[in-house]
mmCIF file of C-alpha atoms in Angstrom:
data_model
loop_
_atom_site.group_PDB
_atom_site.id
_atom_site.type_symbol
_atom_site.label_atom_id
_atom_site.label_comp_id
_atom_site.label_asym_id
_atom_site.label_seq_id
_atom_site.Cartn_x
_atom_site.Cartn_y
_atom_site.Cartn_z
ATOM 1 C CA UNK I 1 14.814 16.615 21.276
ATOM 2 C CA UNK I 2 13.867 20.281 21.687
ATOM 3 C CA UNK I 3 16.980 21.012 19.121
ATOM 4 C CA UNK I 4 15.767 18.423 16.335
ATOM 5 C CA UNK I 5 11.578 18.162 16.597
ATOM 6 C CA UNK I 6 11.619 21.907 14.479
ATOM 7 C CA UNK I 7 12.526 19.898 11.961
ATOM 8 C CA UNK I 8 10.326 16.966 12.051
ATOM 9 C CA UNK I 9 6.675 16.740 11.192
ATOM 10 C CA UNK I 10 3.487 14.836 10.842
ATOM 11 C CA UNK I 11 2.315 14.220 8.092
ATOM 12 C CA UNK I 12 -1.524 13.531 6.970
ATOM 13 C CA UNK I 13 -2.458 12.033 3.158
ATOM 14 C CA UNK I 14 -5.946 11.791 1.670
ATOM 15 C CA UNK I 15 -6.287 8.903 -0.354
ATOM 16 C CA UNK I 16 -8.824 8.244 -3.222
ATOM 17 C CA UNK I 17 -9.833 4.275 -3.776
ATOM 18 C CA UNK I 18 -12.443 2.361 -5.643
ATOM 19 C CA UNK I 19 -13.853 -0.069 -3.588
ATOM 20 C CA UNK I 20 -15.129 -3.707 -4.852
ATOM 21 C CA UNK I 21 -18.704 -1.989 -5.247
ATOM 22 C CA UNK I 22 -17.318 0.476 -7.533
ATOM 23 C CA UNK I 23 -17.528 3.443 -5.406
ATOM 24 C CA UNK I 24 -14.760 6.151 -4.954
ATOM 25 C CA UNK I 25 -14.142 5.720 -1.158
ATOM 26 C CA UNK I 26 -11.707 8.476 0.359
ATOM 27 C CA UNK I 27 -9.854 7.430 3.411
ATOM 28 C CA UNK I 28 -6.776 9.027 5.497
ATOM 29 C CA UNK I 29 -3.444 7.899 6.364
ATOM 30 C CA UNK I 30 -0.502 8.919 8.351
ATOM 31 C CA UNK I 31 3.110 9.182 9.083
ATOM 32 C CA UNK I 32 6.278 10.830 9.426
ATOM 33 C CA UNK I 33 9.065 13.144 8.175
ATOM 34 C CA UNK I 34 12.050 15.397 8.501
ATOM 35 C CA UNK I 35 13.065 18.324 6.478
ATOM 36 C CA UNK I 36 16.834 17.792 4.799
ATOM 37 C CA UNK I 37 16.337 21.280 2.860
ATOM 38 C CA UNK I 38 16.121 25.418 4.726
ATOM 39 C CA UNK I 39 13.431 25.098 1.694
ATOM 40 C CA UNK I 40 11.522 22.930 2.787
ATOM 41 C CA UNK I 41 12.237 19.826 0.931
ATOM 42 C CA UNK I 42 11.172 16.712 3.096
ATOM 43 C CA UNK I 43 12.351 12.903 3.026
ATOM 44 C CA UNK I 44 9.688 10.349 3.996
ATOM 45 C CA UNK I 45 9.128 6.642 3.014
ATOM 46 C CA UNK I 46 7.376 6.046 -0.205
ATOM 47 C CA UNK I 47 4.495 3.986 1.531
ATOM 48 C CA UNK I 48 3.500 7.186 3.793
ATOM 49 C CA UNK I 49 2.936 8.878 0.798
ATOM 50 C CA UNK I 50 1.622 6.453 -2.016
ATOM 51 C CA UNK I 51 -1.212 7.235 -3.651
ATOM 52 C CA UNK I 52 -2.087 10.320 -2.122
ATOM 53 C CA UNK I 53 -4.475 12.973 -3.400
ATOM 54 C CA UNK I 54 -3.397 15.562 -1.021
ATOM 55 C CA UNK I 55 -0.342 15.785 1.507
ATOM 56 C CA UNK I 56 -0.608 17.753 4.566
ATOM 57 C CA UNK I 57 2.938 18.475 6.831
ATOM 58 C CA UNK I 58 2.067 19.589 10.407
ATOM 59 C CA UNK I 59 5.247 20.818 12.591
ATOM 60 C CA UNK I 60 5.745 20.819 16.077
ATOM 61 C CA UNK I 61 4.495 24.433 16.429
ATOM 62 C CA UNK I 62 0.919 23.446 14.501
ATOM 63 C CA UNK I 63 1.494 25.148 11.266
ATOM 64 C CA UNK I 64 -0.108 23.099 8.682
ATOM 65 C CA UNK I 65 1.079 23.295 5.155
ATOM 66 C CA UNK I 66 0.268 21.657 1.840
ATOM 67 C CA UNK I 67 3.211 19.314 0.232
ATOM 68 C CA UNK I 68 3.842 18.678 -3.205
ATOM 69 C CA UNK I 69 5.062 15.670 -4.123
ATOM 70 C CA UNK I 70 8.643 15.976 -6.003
ATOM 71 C CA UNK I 71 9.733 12.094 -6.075
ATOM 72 C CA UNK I 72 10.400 9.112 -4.942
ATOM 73 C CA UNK I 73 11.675 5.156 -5.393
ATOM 74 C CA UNK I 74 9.237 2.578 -4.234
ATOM 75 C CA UNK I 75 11.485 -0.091 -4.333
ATOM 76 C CA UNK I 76 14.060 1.415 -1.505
ATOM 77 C CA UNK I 77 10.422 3.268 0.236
ATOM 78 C CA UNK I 78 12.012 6.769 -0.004
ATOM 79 C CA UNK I 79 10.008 9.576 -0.934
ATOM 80 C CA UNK I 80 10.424 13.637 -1.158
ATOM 81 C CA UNK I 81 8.026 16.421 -0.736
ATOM 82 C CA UNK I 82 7.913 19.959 -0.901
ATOM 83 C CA UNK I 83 6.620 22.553 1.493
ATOM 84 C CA UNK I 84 6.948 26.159 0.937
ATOM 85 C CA UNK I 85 6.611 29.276 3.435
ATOM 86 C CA UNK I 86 6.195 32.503 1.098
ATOM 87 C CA UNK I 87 4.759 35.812 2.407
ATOM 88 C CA UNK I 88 2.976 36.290 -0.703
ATOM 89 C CA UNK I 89 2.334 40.915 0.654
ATOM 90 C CA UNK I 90 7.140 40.683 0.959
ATOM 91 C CA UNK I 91 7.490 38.216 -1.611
ATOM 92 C CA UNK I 92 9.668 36.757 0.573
ATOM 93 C CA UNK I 93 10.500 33.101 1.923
ATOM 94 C CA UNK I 94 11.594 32.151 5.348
ATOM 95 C CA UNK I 95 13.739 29.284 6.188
ATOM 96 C CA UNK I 96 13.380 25.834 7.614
ATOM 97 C CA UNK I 97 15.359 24.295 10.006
ATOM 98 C CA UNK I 98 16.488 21.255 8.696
ATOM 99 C CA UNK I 99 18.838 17.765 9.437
ATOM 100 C CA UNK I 100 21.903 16.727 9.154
ATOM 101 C CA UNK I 101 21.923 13.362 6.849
ATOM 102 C CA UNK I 102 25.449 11.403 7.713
ATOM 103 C CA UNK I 103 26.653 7.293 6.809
ATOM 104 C CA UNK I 104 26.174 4.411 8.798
ATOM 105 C CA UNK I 105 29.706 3.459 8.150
ATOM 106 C CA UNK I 106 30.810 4.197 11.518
ATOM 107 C CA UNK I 107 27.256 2.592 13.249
ATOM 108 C CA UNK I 108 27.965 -0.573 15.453
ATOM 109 C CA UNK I 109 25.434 -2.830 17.554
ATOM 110 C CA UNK I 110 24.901 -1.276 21.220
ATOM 111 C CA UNK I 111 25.093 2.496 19.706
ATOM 112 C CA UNK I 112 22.200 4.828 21.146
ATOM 113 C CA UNK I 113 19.714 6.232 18.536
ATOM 114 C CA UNK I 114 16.801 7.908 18.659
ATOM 115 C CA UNK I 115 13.392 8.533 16.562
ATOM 116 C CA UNK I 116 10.631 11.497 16.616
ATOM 117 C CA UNK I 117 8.102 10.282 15.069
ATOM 118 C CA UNK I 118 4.208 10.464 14.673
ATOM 119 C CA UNK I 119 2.990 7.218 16.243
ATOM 120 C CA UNK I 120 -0.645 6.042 15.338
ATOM 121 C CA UNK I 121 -1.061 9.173 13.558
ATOM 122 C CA UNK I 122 -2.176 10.868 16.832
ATOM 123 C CA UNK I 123 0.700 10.707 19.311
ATOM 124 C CA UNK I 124 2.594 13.693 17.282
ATOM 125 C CA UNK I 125 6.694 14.042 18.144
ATOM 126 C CA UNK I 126 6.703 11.381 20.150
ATOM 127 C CA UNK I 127 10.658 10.383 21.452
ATOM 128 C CA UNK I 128 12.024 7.346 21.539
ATOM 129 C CA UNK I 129 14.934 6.097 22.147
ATOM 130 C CA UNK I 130 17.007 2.701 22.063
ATOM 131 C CA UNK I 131 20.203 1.278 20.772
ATOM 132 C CA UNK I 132 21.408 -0.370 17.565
ATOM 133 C CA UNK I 133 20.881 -3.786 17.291
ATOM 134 C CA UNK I 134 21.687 -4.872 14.094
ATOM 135 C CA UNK I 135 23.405 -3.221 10.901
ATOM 136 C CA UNK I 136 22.897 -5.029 7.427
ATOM 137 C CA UNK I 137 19.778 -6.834 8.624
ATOM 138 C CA UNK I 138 18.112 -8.514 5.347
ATOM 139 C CA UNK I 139 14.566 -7.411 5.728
ATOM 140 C CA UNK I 140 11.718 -8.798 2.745
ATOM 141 C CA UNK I 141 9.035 -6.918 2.285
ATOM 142 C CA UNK I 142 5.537 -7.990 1.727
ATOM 143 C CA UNK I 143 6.076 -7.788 -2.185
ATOM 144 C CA UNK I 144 9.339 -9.216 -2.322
ATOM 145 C CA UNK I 145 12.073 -6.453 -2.079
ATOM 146 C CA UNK I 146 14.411 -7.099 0.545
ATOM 147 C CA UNK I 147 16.283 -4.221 1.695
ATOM 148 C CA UNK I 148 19.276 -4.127 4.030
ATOM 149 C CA UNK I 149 18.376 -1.678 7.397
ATOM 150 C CA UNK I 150 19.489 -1.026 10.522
ATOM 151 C CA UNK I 151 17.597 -2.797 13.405
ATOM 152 C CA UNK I 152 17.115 -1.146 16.643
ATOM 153 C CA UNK I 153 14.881 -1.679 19.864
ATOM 154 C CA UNK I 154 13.706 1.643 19.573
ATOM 155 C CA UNK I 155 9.906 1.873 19.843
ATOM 156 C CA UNK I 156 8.698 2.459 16.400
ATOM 157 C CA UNK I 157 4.471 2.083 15.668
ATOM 158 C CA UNK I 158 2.700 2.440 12.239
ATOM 159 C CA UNK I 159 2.498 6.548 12.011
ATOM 160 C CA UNK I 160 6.434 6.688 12.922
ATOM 161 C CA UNK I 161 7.364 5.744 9.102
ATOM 162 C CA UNK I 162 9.216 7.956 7.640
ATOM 163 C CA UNK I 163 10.646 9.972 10.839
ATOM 164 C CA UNK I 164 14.612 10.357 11.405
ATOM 165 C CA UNK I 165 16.569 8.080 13.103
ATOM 166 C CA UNK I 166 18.878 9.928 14.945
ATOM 167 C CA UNK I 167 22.483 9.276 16.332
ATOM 168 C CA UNK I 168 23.812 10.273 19.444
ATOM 169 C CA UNK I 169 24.963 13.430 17.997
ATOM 170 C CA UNK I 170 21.689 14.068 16.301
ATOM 171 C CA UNK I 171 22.675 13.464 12.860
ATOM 172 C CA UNK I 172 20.487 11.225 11.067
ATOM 173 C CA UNK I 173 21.247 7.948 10.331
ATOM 174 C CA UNK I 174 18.363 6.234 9.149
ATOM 175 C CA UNK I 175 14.760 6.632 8.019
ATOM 176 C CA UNK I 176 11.933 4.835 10.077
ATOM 177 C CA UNK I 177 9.929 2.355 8.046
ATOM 178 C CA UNK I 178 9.261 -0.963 9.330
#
């Protein structure tokens, strides 16, 4: 944990609706991610992020910065942001510590993983830990799409989307969505 959760963060999204009366409503929403890049690109799930008008990334030490949005696939829920940290008076930029992304090839049922995540929205780098329980598991979403995931027993809640999965090596295996 105290290796890996520098690399994690929260992360907070403003969100701009109409509602049926025809007003602009603006609620909040919240999840999860990891950065994969020393800077600062960040993998989440395409739902934590969807439709957002502004993206905030908290990290464990409670430096807030704003995210740009560089892409993402909604059918597979994977998304990727952007955070920078410049020192505009240097001109210069300071790394991020970031994950190691590995297969699942070598994943079996019974294997210990682990998840820091950002359950609720308000329980920030929260562990968790379990074991594999499934690998290939069929899952259909509520539009359709079935994807294939991992299952674990791992306590996951809605604000952990979008966190790291980890191995027992701390590599990361997975992305948190469902």
């Amino acid at each position: 944990y105290a290796k890996y959760v520098n690399s994690c963060v929260g992360i907070t999204v403003d969100i701009v609706s109409t509602n049926i009366f025809g007003q602009t409503v603006t609620g909040a929403a919240a999840g999860s991610g990891f950065v994969i890049t020393e800077d600062g690109y960040i993998l989440t799930n395409y739902h934590v992020i969807d439709g957002a008008n502004s993206i905030k990334v908290t990290f464990d030490d409670g430096k807030e910065y704003t995210a740009t949005y560089v892409g993402g696939e909604e059918k597979n829920d994977i998304a990727v942001i952007k955070v920078s940290r410049t020192n505009q008076s240097r001109r210069t930029t300071s790394a991020f510590n970031h994950l190691c992304l590995v297969g699942t090839a070598d994943i079996r049922p019974g294997d210990p993983v682990y998840a820091i995540g950002n359950p609720l929205g308000e329980l920030t780098f929260t562990f968790t830990g379990g074991y594999v329980s499934a690998k290939d598991r069929s899952v259909t979403m509520s539009d359709g799409t079935v994807m294939n995931m991992l299952q674990t027993d791992t306590a996951i809640n809605s604000g952990n989307s979008g966190g790291p999965l980890f191995n027992e090596y701390g590599q990361v295996i997975g992305i948190v969505s469902a």
